[in-house]
Amino acid sequence: MADLMARGEEPEILFWVGCAGAFDDRYKNVTRAFVRILEHLGIKYAVLGLEESCTGDPAKRAGNEFLFQMQAMTNIEVLNGYNIKKIITACPHCFNTIKNEYPSLGGNYEVIHHSTFLQQLINEGKIRVAGGKAFKGKRITFHDSCYLGRANGVYEAPRQVLATLDADLVEMKRSRANGLCCGAGGAQMWKEPEPGKKDINIERTEEALATGATIIASACPFCMTMLSDGVKNKNQEDQVKVFDIAELIASAENLNA
Amino acid sequence: MISNLLFLIITVLAVGLFVWQIQKIRRNINLGREKEISDDASERLNKLLLVAFGQQKMFKRPWPAILHGIVYVGFVVINIEVLEIIIDGIFGTHRALSFLGPIYTGLMAINELLAFLVIIACIIFLIRRNVTKVPRLTRGPEMRAWPRLDANIILLTEIILMLALFSFNTADIKLHVLDGRELAGSFPISGLLVNSLSTTNVSSLEALRSSGWWLHILGIFAFLNYLPSSKHFHIIMAFPNVYYSKLEPKGKFTTNQSITHEIKALLDPSYQVPPLPEGTEPQKFGAKDVEDLSWKQLMDAYTCTECGRCTDVCPANITGKLLSPRKIVMDTRDRMEEKGEHPAIFRPNHYQEQVKQRVKVTEEKTLLRGYVTPEELWACTTCNACVEACPVNIDQLSSIMEMRRFLVLEESAAPTALNGMFTNIENNGAPWAFSPSDRLNWADNLFVNVK
């Protein structure tokens, strides 16, 4: 972003990478896949790079309102400093926080989750998924992220993105508004679960595996981690893969260089 | 004449007692913090029509929705007959609304059919609770003796009220037949029952008629005053509670304004923190007890139907953790009644003793720790499934969050792992312990092929 600014240019969109997108080894692939799509389409985008910091979502959900607002206000200062108008992110937690909780602290942006953005590109005919052969007939099930679905009502965009792959899309027993959490929200990602019969991600993975899908599609870094762990726990990692919708599109467009 | 006067006195007493009880509940709800909810009246009315009057969210489960719908419509229609009973009772008239002619005929017919269906529905509900024991209605530390008895009392009372209505109608038809007159109205069920009524003794028929009449109306008055002590209070509270429900996206959590001022002052020393209004003390961060929750969160507690749909979809509860969103709401009500003034008639909701058997609570007399344990709170994934499931738009998650805030901000009592996460965000700008300077590493080699 700083580079663009120095050249006196303004990006169409700011891609908010998020901490998982920047640091999580598995999720870095999603970041790269999404960036390849942006590059491929020649969309003028920027990232904050080293100036990006955690949105504060995990702190807020854990009850640390003070730390959350500290993060939020610092980020808002940076974003407003660059006169950012439109933000795209692949993380539903960043998406929810910037979209819903930043405005009351002075951060007003058009915030779009990458699933909605990809759907728009498909609708505009910019992404054509080269014949859709790569996934033809493959059984895919989509896992709703709570912070995308129930929290913000985005249920159809990721499904429509997947529909362009011409795959066999199957729904889990609990989906859309009735979807089951992956177990990582509310800052659970950073702590051991409370004692119980079972871990939540195992329960959800069992439900996903019961569909017979060989690909579990997700649109959230936390869900991806939890479901991948679940698949490993069930020793199914050779047969069943967890992919982000951006990775599936990039792969269908042969952008996985 | 004497019976009219007696009826009038009973009516005034019953309504007066109810108003008195409502005032007590109002005061209990007002223990909560102020919260301004006056925006978007049209959207709120729309929600009221769909969710409360239209019972939209009940239809996530079609069978209970249909059965509940019968009882609900029956309740609404039978109220018209209650109006007639009150007019008759006060003025000594008989079937005062019969002047409505064909409308009355239709009304009575619908009324009888609904009353019959209500009995069927209530019997099915009783079976679900006591024979098939639907798990969400019977299991959980919060579903102890009282909530189970409460539900059965409600269902049995409704059946008795309907049977009283039939005995009144049946005896009335028979008396008219014996008298050679025709009774205004159409009575499909009582019309069938009257054929099996062999007695022609006028005085016993009159006794049956008036006992049915009195049982029906006295039962309704008693029921009215039973409501404030019961989960059945939802038939009243569902309407205001839905009207005042959250309109914002479910993912938007409240922002604490006093913290905003503090941080602004921290970031900019010239920032002037607005002074607190005269006579007010700085508020606690989060909620330790009922007075730290908002009045809406307390209203939620009085609206709860104890249907368990929230707990049934809670991922933590499904996987055997201690958290039950329904328990949090019921705890809030119990604590409110302990702390504030109790509903007048009786206060059966207290169940701290029984709860202790499963959930380890301390002796502290506050909502947090006295009723709700940190272990329950920390099991929440904030997924909003409970909020989505609630047919009367209770926001269980917001109360859970307020108590978490208290634990973290006032007591620094977060689980150790979360404290580590906080430190990472503070020091590295990420919840994981990575160096901020590595933030752009994902782009390494990415553009090698392109450029």
XYZ file of C-alpha atoms in Angstrom:
708
model
C 0.000 0.000 0.000
C 2.787 2.339 0.967
C 4.424 1.700 -2.441
C 1.266 2.553 -4.346
C 0.796 5.618 -2.229
C 4.344 6.695 -2.964
C 3.559 6.405 -6.683
C 0.468 8.514 -6.096
C -1.865 5.684 -7.095
C -5.006 4.448 -5.399
C -6.057 0.804 -5.509
C -9.566 -0.327 -6.426
C -9.581 -2.599 -3.430
C -7.594 -3.247 -0.345
C -7.012 -6.939 0.239
C -7.027 -7.494 4.010
C -4.865 -10.584 4.366
C -5.525 -11.304 8.040
C -3.197 -12.982 10.526
C -4.045 -16.508 9.386
C -3.609 -15.492 5.763
C -0.200 -14.063 6.562
C 1.206 -16.577 9.027
C -0.642 -19.903 8.866
C 1.316 -22.147 6.521
C -1.765 -23.813 5.129
C -3.739 -20.603 4.789
C -0.901 -18.774 3.036
C -1.842 -20.939 0.058
C -5.313 -19.427 0.119
C -3.854 -15.944 0.215
C -1.651 -16.793 -2.758
C -4.528 -18.378 -4.654
C -6.674 -15.310 -4.174
C -3.855 -12.979 -5.162
C -3.283 -15.028 -8.331
C -6.930 -14.553 -9.216
C -6.615 -10.808 -8.664
C -3.426 -10.662 -10.734
C -4.934 -12.822 -13.454
C -7.871 -10.457 -13.813
C -5.704 -7.382 -13.606
C -7.564 -5.974 -10.651
C -5.806 -3.064 -9.052
C -5.370 -4.099 -5.458
C -3.078 -3.420 -2.571
C -2.206 -5.002 0.742
C -1.132 -3.204 3.889
C 1.773 -5.595 4.329
C 3.760 -4.864 7.438
C 1.301 -2.167 8.408
C -1.531 -4.651 8.872
C -2.278 -5.817 12.395
C -4.803 -8.155 13.990
C -8.342 -6.753 13.711
C -8.861 -7.555 17.381
C -11.600 -10.101 16.705
C -10.172 -12.851 18.952
C -9.674 -10.358 21.766
C -13.238 -9.089 21.449
C -14.830 -12.552 21.401
C -12.743 -13.540 24.408
C -14.116 -10.548 26.294
C -11.067 -8.282 26.081
C -12.876 -5.213 24.814
C -9.975 -2.987 25.768
C -7.441 -4.788 23.600
C -9.966 -5.041 20.785
C -10.598 -1.312 20.660
C -6.889 -0.611 20.891
C -6.303 -2.778 17.798
C -9.336 -1.416 16.007
C -8.442 2.219 16.463
C -4.852 1.677 15.398
C -5.986 -0.156 12.267
C -8.617 2.473 11.493
C -5.957 5.159 11.693
C -3.865 3.316 9.105
C -6.833 2.581 6.819
C -8.182 6.115 6.993
C -4.672 7.435 6.431
C -4.641 5.674 3.049
C -8.182 6.775 2.314
C -9.353 3.183 1.913
C -12.935 2.751 0.669
C -13.291 -0.894 -0.201
C -11.863 -3.867 1.671
C -11.874 -7.511 0.623
C -10.845 -10.271 2.954
C -10.859 -14.060 2.922
C -11.367 -14.273 6.678
C -14.969 -14.100 7.938
C -13.757 -12.945 11.340
C -11.863 -9.980 9.894
C -14.820 -9.383 7.570
C -17.352 -9.299 10.408
C -15.258 -7.129 12.673
C -14.285 -4.509 10.097
C -17.774 -4.444 8.590
C -19.831 -4.396 11.780
C -17.682 -3.254 14.643
C -15.283 -0.723 13.122
C -17.937 1.839 12.089
C -18.784 2.836 15.659
C -15.062 3.484 16.218
C -14.679 5.654 13.141
C -13.877 3.093 10.433
C -16.416 3.129 7.604
C -15.615 0.972 4.596
C -17.359 -1.185 2.088
C -16.306 -4.615 3.329
C -16.716 -7.679 1.140
C -15.890 -11.270 1.869
C -13.935 -12.991 -0.883
C -16.811 -15.405 -1.499
C -19.110 -12.521 -2.435
C -16.336 -10.908 -4.473
C -15.657 -14.127 -6.410
C -19.365 -14.524 -7.029
C -19.496 -10.994 -8.445
C -16.568 -11.761 -10.754
C -18.329 -14.892 -11.944
C -21.566 -13.017 -12.514
C -19.691 -10.393 -14.502
C -18.197 -13.156 -16.625
C -14.662 -12.352 -15.608
C -14.085 -15.779 -14.145
C -15.136 -18.542 -16.507
C -13.570 -21.580 -14.873
C -12.132 -22.890 -18.152
C -14.778 -25.457 -18.963
C -15.003 -26.603 -15.360
C -13.427 -29.940 -16.177
C -11.131 -30.114 -13.186
C -13.945 -30.749 -10.720
C -16.595 -32.236 -12.944
C -18.608 -34.807 -11.026
C -16.521 -34.498 -7.882
C -18.467 -34.554 -4.666
C -17.999 -31.311 -2.723
C -19.643 -30.245 0.522
C -19.551 -26.681 1.804
C -19.101 -25.910 5.473
C -20.772 -22.640 6.544
C -18.621 -20.404 8.691
C -20.660 -18.942 11.570
C -19.218 -15.481 11.050
C -20.077 -15.500 7.376
C -23.443 -17.245 7.608
C -25.433 -16.667 10.755
C -23.449 -13.601 11.750
C -23.854 -11.823 8.399
C -26.318 -13.799 6.330
C -23.896 -14.795 3.555
C -25.036 -18.297 2.631
C -25.476 -18.327 -1.127
C -22.340 -16.596 -2.452
C -19.883 -19.392 -1.619
C -22.359 -21.984 -2.896
C -22.771 -20.141 -6.176
C -19.014 -19.928 -6.535
C -18.799 -23.678 -6.037
C -21.681 -24.242 -8.439
C -19.572 -22.876 -11.304
C -17.164 -25.760 -10.808
C -19.805 -28.096 -12.202
C -19.188 -30.429 -9.309
C -21.660 -32.520 -7.360
C -22.495 -30.174 -4.479
C -23.912 -31.983 -1.437
C -25.213 -30.432 1.773
C -24.459 -31.624 5.252
C -27.265 -32.479 7.677
C -26.796 -29.110 9.361
C -26.178 -26.312 6.908
C -26.874 -22.649 6.209
C -28.631 -21.032 9.211
C -28.591 -24.383 10.981
C -24.920 -24.993 10.284
C -22.710 -26.363 13.042
C -19.723 -24.347 14.225
C -16.261 -25.773 13.483
C -15.431 -25.183 17.138
C -12.872 -22.412 16.723
C -14.985 -19.262 16.988
C -15.216 -17.088 20.063
C -11.432 -17.358 20.572
C -11.673 -21.146 21.039
C -8.954 -21.347 18.367
C -6.387 -20.342 20.983
C -7.360 -22.549 23.877
C -8.101 -26.157 24.694
C -11.801 -26.968 24.571
C -13.643 -27.357 27.876
C -14.087 -30.951 29.020
C -16.868 -32.812 27.223
C -17.626 -35.968 25.298
C -16.076 -34.939 22.030
C -14.402 -32.007 20.320
C -16.677 -29.894 18.160
C -14.497 -30.178 15.049
C -14.742 -33.975 15.235
C -18.524 -33.819 15.392
C -18.560 -31.504 12.371
C -16.011 -33.552 10.430
C -18.088 -36.696 10.950
C -21.033 -34.847 9.477
C -18.976 -33.715 6.498
C -17.594 -37.206 5.895
C -21.100 -38.665 6.095
C -21.965 -36.831 2.871
C -19.393 -38.937 1.035
C -17.720 -35.801 -0.305
C -14.064 -35.984 -1.235
C -13.628 -32.232 -0.963
C -14.753 -30.177 2.001
C -14.957 -26.568 0.887
C -14.556 -23.818 3.452
C -14.312 -20.068 3.323
C -12.651 -19.357 6.661
C -9.137 -19.992 8.001
C -10.388 -21.273 11.344
C -12.853 -23.684 9.774
C -10.098 -24.919 7.471
C -7.763 -25.698 10.362
C -10.458 -27.348 12.441
C -11.813 -29.484 9.621
C -8.348 -30.472 8.391
C -7.512 -31.594 11.924
C -10.779 -33.486 12.030
C -10.082 -35.257 8.746
C -6.618 -36.202 10.005
C -8.112 -37.450 13.250
C -10.336 -39.768 11.199
C -7.324 -40.902 9.100
C -9.089 -39.725 5.971
C -6.515 -37.174 4.836
C -5.577 -39.231 1.777
C -9.150 -39.461 0.514
C -10.679 -36.201 1.693
C -9.180 -32.733 1.244
C -10.177 -29.412 2.708
C -9.898 -26.470 0.320
C -10.868 -22.836 0.415
C -13.235 -21.750 -2.357
C -10.544 -19.396 -3.712
C -8.139 -22.308 -4.080
C -10.754 -24.298 -5.984
C -11.399 -21.416 -8.364
C -7.691 -20.738 -8.864
C -7.110 -24.398 -9.542
C -10.002 -24.580 -12.010
C -8.589 -21.533 -13.768
C -5.170 -23.213 -13.871
C -3.638 -20.474 -11.785
C -1.864 -22.725 -9.322
C 1.552 -22.059 -10.798
C -77.740 -10.569 41.377
C -75.462 -11.834 44.120
C -73.614 -14.060 41.663
C -73.159 -11.094 39.309
C -71.662 -9.063 42.122
C -69.483 -11.987 43.181
C -68.313 -12.406 39.605
C -67.511 -8.710 39.323
C -65.468 -8.803 42.532
C -63.574 -11.896 41.414
C -62.854 -10.343 38.030
C -61.558 -7.124 39.551
C -59.447 -9.037 42.064
C -57.995 -11.357 39.445
C -57.110 -8.552 37.065
C -55.824 -6.372 39.908
C -53.624 -9.160 41.201
C -52.254 -9.708 37.732
C -51.471 -6.009 37.280
C -49.728 -6.018 40.658
C -47.618 -8.999 39.601
C -46.751 -7.350 36.312
C -45.546 -4.285 38.202
C -43.215 -6.480 40.232
C -41.806 -8.045 37.092
C -41.427 -4.627 35.558
C -39.377 -3.576 38.554
C -37.258 -6.712 38.278
C -36.574 -6.003 34.614
C -35.700 -2.426 35.476
C -32.915 -3.688 37.715
C -31.005 -3.863 34.444
C -28.909 -1.168 32.829
C -30.537 1.381 30.630
C -30.375 0.728 26.917
C -31.938 2.939 24.323
C -33.994 0.888 21.841
C -36.239 3.138 19.804
C -34.893 2.941 16.259
C -36.556 1.463 13.163
C -40.115 1.139 14.419
C -41.324 -0.186 11.070
C -38.739 -2.960 10.932
C -39.551 -3.837 14.515
C -43.272 -4.027 13.752
C -42.491 -6.236 10.818
C -40.498 -8.573 13.072
C -43.330 -8.526 15.595
C -45.811 -9.620 12.939
C -43.584 -12.327 11.491
C -41.830 -13.772 14.509
C -44.334 -13.182 17.321
C -47.754 -13.155 15.678
C -46.713 -15.296 12.720
C -44.503 -17.640 14.783
C -42.069 -17.731 11.873
C -39.184 -19.276 13.763
C -41.323 -22.080 15.169
C -41.512 -23.554 11.684
C -37.922 -24.700 11.764
C -39.517 -27.794 13.286
C -42.842 -28.348 11.486
C -44.646 -30.754 13.855
C -44.260 -28.777 17.065
C -45.062 -25.666 15.004
C -48.413 -27.069 13.855
C -49.370 -28.276 17.345
C -48.236 -25.028 18.926
C -50.081 -23.099 16.238
C -53.336 -24.871 17.160
C -52.968 -23.960 20.822
C -52.016 -20.398 19.889
C -54.921 -19.829 17.501
C -57.216 -21.549 19.992
C -56.038 -19.144 22.658
C -56.705 -16.118 20.448
C -60.174 -17.227 19.343
C -61.253 -18.427 22.769
C -60.492 -14.938 24.069
C -63.555 -13.737 22.159
C -65.621 -16.214 24.086
C -63.958 -15.103 27.317
C -65.200 -11.627 26.504
C -68.738 -12.985 26.246
C -68.347 -14.867 29.510
C -67.244 -11.694 31.284
C -70.187 -9.726 29.870
C -72.573 -12.500 30.842
C -71.016 -12.765 34.278
C -71.235 -9.098 35.086
C -74.632 -8.306 33.566
C -76.353 -11.615 34.122
C -76.993 -12.043 30.405
C -76.822 -15.358 28.605
C -74.665 -15.556 25.500
C -74.549 -11.811 25.086
C -72.798 -11.927 21.732
C -75.443 -14.121 20.072
C -76.964 -11.016 18.491
C -74.102 -11.251 15.974
C -76.143 -13.912 14.178
C -74.271 -15.864 11.522
C -70.957 -14.439 12.694
C -71.687 -15.835 16.126
C -72.642 -19.176 14.672
C -69.356 -19.384 12.800
C -67.393 -18.190 15.781
C -68.841 -20.811 18.095
C -68.226 -23.552 15.554
C -64.603 -22.550 15.077
C -64.232 -22.210 18.801
C -65.449 -25.732 19.455
C -63.288 -27.265 16.766
C -60.246 -25.426 18.055
C -60.996 -26.385 21.650
C -61.122 -30.007 20.547
C -57.842 -29.675 18.636
C -56.252 -27.931 21.615
C -57.077 -30.946 23.784
C -55.492 -33.257 21.205
C -52.413 -31.036 20.922
C -52.013 -30.837 24.686
C -52.269 -34.612 25.000
C -49.545 -35.007 22.371
C -47.431 -32.442 24.215
C -47.908 -34.374 27.464
C -46.821 -37.556 25.729
C -43.738 -35.824 24.318
C -42.727 -34.672 27.757
C -43.639 -37.643 29.905
C -43.625 -40.727 27.715
C -41.305 -40.276 24.767
C -39.263 -37.755 26.808
C -38.034 -35.545 23.957
C -34.445 -34.880 25.112
C -34.425 -31.100 24.781
C -37.573 -30.859 26.926
C -36.422 -33.137 29.688
C -32.628 -33.198 29.896
C -30.098 -30.796 31.314
C -29.263 -29.560 34.797
C -31.769 -26.736 34.416
C -34.706 -29.041 33.668
C -35.375 -30.064 37.231
C -38.534 -30.834 39.133
C -40.105 -27.392 38.835
C -39.766 -26.729 35.085
C -41.088 -30.231 34.408
C -44.031 -29.812 36.783
C -44.699 -26.313 35.417
C -45.049 -27.648 31.878
C -47.407 -30.411 32.984
C -49.526 -27.998 35.039
C -49.933 -25.757 31.996
C -50.953 -28.591 29.694
C -53.362 -30.186 32.170
C -54.931 -26.807 32.960
C -55.512 -26.159 29.275
C -57.197 -29.530 28.888
C -59.397 -28.910 31.944
C -60.351 -25.444 30.667
C -61.439 -26.894 27.354
C -63.390 -29.742 28.989
C -65.177 -27.192 31.181
C -66.142 -25.298 28.050
C -67.583 -28.457 26.516
C -69.568 -29.322 29.619
C -71.017 -25.798 29.625
C -71.990 -25.959 25.954
C -73.323 -29.508 26.105
C -75.533 -28.864 29.117
C -76.719 -25.600 27.587
C -77.753 -27.315 24.347
C -79.567 -30.058 26.256
C -81.443 -27.548 28.421
C -82.534 -25.675 25.313
C -83.661 -28.908 23.649
C -85.678 -29.885 26.724
C -87.181 -26.421 26.730
C -88.079 -26.736 23.075
C -86.008 -23.691 22.155
C -83.081 -23.412 19.825
C -79.667 -22.291 21.113
C -77.963 -19.637 19.038
C -74.682 -20.761 17.530
C -73.320 -23.960 16.076
C -71.590 -26.528 18.268
C -70.064 -29.377 16.273
C -68.422 -31.106 19.246
C -70.968 -30.431 21.982
C -73.678 -31.297 19.459
C -72.196 -34.797 19.324
C -71.680 -34.976 23.065
C -75.258 -33.989 23.794
C -76.499 -37.217 22.218
C -74.621 -39.242 24.776
C -75.987 -37.136 27.630
C -78.854 -39.329 28.884
C -80.052 -37.302 31.869
C -83.111 -35.086 31.498
C -82.918 -33.804 35.049
C -83.073 -30.037 34.643
C -81.426 -29.138 37.933
C -78.443 -31.445 37.408
C -78.084 -30.114 33.874
C -78.167 -26.581 35.230
C -75.532 -27.553 37.770
C -73.374 -29.005 35.004
C -73.834 -25.883 32.914
C -72.969 -23.426 35.638
C -70.099 -25.485 37.047
C -68.633 -25.726 33.538
C -69.040 -21.989 33.137
C -67.496 -21.123 36.495
C -64.694 -23.647 36.176
C -63.783 -22.243 32.787
C -63.627 -18.611 33.829
C -62.140 -19.158 37.293
C -59.578 -21.411 35.678
C -58.692 -18.656 33.250
C -58.301 -16.136 36.093
C -56.168 -18.542 38.070
C -54.098 -19.261 34.993
C -53.639 -15.550 34.389
C -52.112 -15.167 37.813
C -50.076 -18.306 37.454
C -48.356 -16.911 34.360
C -45.823 -14.636 36.100
C -44.410 -17.612 37.978
C -44.298 -19.811 34.904
C -42.573 -20.288 31.592
C -46.035 -19.805 30.149
C -45.473 -16.084 30.686
C -44.033 -16.172 27.171
C -47.557 -15.785 25.784
C -47.321 -12.172 26.936
C -43.599 -11.411 26.878
C -42.938 -12.837 23.429
C -44.493 -9.757 21.866
C -42.461 -6.962 23.504
C -39.357 -9.145 23.460
C -39.536 -9.682 19.710
C -40.307 -6.013 19.145
C -37.158 -4.990 21.021
C -34.953 -7.696 19.520
C -31.574 -7.045 17.918
C -31.855 -5.784 14.345
C -28.142 -5.531 13.615
C -26.171 -8.417 12.093
C -25.748 -11.174 14.654
C -21.985 -10.836 14.419
C -22.010 -7.262 15.681
C -21.265 -7.232 19.384
C -21.827 -4.181 21.549
C -19.113 -1.568 21.888
C -18.244 -0.298 25.327
C -18.240 3.497 25.083
C -16.297 4.209 28.259
C -13.440 2.076 26.944
C -13.555 4.010 23.680
C -13.025 7.245 25.609
C -10.162 5.753 27.584
C -8.373 4.555 24.470
C -8.886 7.815 22.650
C -7.341 9.587 25.623
C -4.485 7.093 25.569
C -3.782 7.592 21.865
C -4.272 11.331 21.951
C -3.405 13.047 25.256
C -5.360 16.142 24.229
C -8.606 14.120 23.998
C -11.160 15.244 26.558
C -13.045 12.367 28.153
C -16.655 13.541 28.588
C -17.509 13.680 32.305
C -20.016 11.213 33.743
C -23.497 12.618 34.266
C -24.047 14.025 37.747
C -24.619 11.382 40.403
C -23.641 8.356 38.337
C -20.814 6.034 39.164
C -18.515 4.504 36.593
C -19.973 1.213 35.411
C -18.336 -2.133 35.772
C -16.896 -3.608 32.609
C -19.128 -6.489 31.638
C -21.610 -8.195 33.913
C -21.214 -9.881 37.261
C -24.811 -9.722 38.362
C -28.235 -8.995 36.927
C -27.997 -5.238 37.389
C -24.984 -5.204 35.053
C -27.073 -6.646 32.221
C -29.377 -4.459 30.150
C -33.137 -4.421 30.767
C -33.542 -6.166 27.420
C -31.328 -9.026 28.541
C -33.464 -9.312 31.686
C -36.622 -9.183 29.595
C -35.181 -12.085 27.608
C -35.124 -14.110 30.807
C -38.822 -13.534 31.494
C -39.642 -14.439 27.897
C -37.874 -17.796 27.907
C -40.149 -20.707 27.092
C -37.606 -23.260 28.255
C -38.122 -25.067 24.949
C -34.424 -25.886 24.772
C -34.048 -25.208 21.063
C -31.000 -23.061 21.864
C -29.316 -25.754 23.904
C -30.251 -28.368 21.340
C -28.244 -26.609 18.613
C -25.381 -25.370 20.819
C -22.159 -26.992 19.520
C -20.656 -26.944 23.011
C -23.696 -28.647 24.503
C -23.960 -31.164 21.674
C -20.418 -32.285 22.374
C -21.005 -32.705 26.090
C -19.652 -29.459 27.496
C -21.244 -27.748 30.460
C -22.665 -24.787 28.532
C -26.412 -24.672 28.016
C -27.714 -21.345 26.691
C -31.132 -22.118 28.182
C -29.558 -22.510 31.608
C -27.901 -19.090 31.327
C -31.289 -17.512 30.592
C -33.085 -19.428 33.360
C -30.278 -18.582 35.784
C -30.716 -14.914 34.954
C -34.419 -15.099 35.773
C -33.841 -16.991 38.988
C -31.190 -14.584 40.140
C -33.422 -11.630 39.238
C -36.209 -13.025 41.369
C -33.819 -13.661 44.199
C -32.358 -10.197 43.990
C -35.415 -8.146 43.145
C -38.950 -8.475 44.343
C -40.471 -11.839 43.710
C -43.580 -12.424 41.723
C -46.342 -12.358 44.258
C -47.852 -15.802 44.280
C -44.905 -18.118 44.636
C -41.275 -18.305 43.650
C -40.612 -21.775 42.465
C -37.861 -20.901 40.061
C -35.101 -21.102 42.603
C -33.024 -24.107 41.999
C -29.568 -23.219 43.092
C -29.395 -26.216 45.414
C -30.185 -28.738 42.723
C -27.868 -27.049 40.277
C -24.981 -27.412 42.662
C -25.138 -31.136 42.228
C -23.875 -30.869 38.695
C -22.389 -27.450 38.264
C -19.839 -26.345 40.817
C -20.915 -22.926 41.991
C -19.459 -20.924 44.815
C -21.353 -19.436 47.724
C -21.122 -16.032 46.099
C -24.571 -14.564 45.649
C -24.188 -13.128 42.185
C -25.278 -14.317 38.759
C -21.682 -15.010 37.796
C -20.253 -17.787 39.975
C -23.404 -18.014 42.133
C -25.363 -19.448 39.214
C -23.205 -19.420 36.088
C -19.683 -20.801 36.220
C -16.736 -19.567 34.138
C -16.415 -23.059 32.687
C -19.839 -22.693 31.058
C -18.942 -19.280 29.675
C -15.601 -20.310 28.230
C -17.166 -23.193 26.326
C -19.071 -20.778 24.058
C -17.906 -20.497 20.441
C -20.054 -17.361 19.872
C -21.518 -19.134 16.838
C -24.995 -17.607 17.295
C -26.775 -20.930 16.779
C -28.724 -20.368 20.010
C -29.792 -16.892 18.926
C -30.840 -18.203 15.525
C -32.865 -21.015 17.074
C -34.823 -19.045 19.663
C -38.470 -18.684 18.577
C -38.904 -15.527 20.682
C -35.657 -13.772 19.697
C -33.737 -14.104 22.937
C -30.080 -13.058 22.629
C -28.383 -15.609 24.861
C -24.976 -14.798 23.410
C -25.002 -11.164 24.508
C -25.362 -12.167 28.176
C -22.597 -14.752 27.834
C -20.343 -12.082 26.318
C -21.044 -9.574 29.101
C -20.024 -12.112 31.717
C -16.884 -13.004 29.772
C -16.024 -9.334 29.677
C -16.351 -9.147 33.422
C -14.056 -12.126 33.878
C -11.406 -10.657 31.583
C -11.576 -6.934 32.284
C -12.474 -6.821 35.981
C -10.946 -10.027 37.284
C -8.211 -10.817 34.726
C -9.548 -14.343 34.990
C -9.220 -15.492 31.377
C -7.875 -18.997 30.734
C -4.064 -18.929 30.568
C -3.993 -19.767 26.875
C -6.167 -16.759 26.095
C -3.897 -14.490 28.101
C -1.080 -15.730 25.873
C -3.155 -14.838 22.830
C -3.775 -11.340 24.235
C -0.050 -10.857 24.785
C 0.701 -11.944 21.226
C -1.772 -9.430 19.816
C -0.317 -6.689 21.984
C 3.297 -7.468 21.133
C 3.136 -8.869 17.608
C -0.158 -7.634 16.227
C -1.242 -11.228 15.679
C -2.844 -13.800 17.966
C 0.034 -16.176 17.243
C 3.629 -15.653 18.269
C 4.988 -14.604 14.884
C 7.215 -11.673 14.172
C 5.328 -8.783 12.552
C 8.212 -8.453 10.108
C 7.267 -11.846 8.634
C 3.800 -10.649 7.718
C 4.516 -10.406 4.011
C 6.375 -13.724 3.719
C 3.390 -15.310 1.977
C 4.296 -13.255 -1.090
C 7.809 -14.718 -1.352
C 8.318 -16.368 -4.739
C 4.710 -15.625 -5.633
C 5.491 -13.233 -8.439
C 8.635 -14.913 -9.669
C 6.811 -16.604 -12.533
C 4.736 -13.575 -13.363
C 7.300 -10.904 -13.480
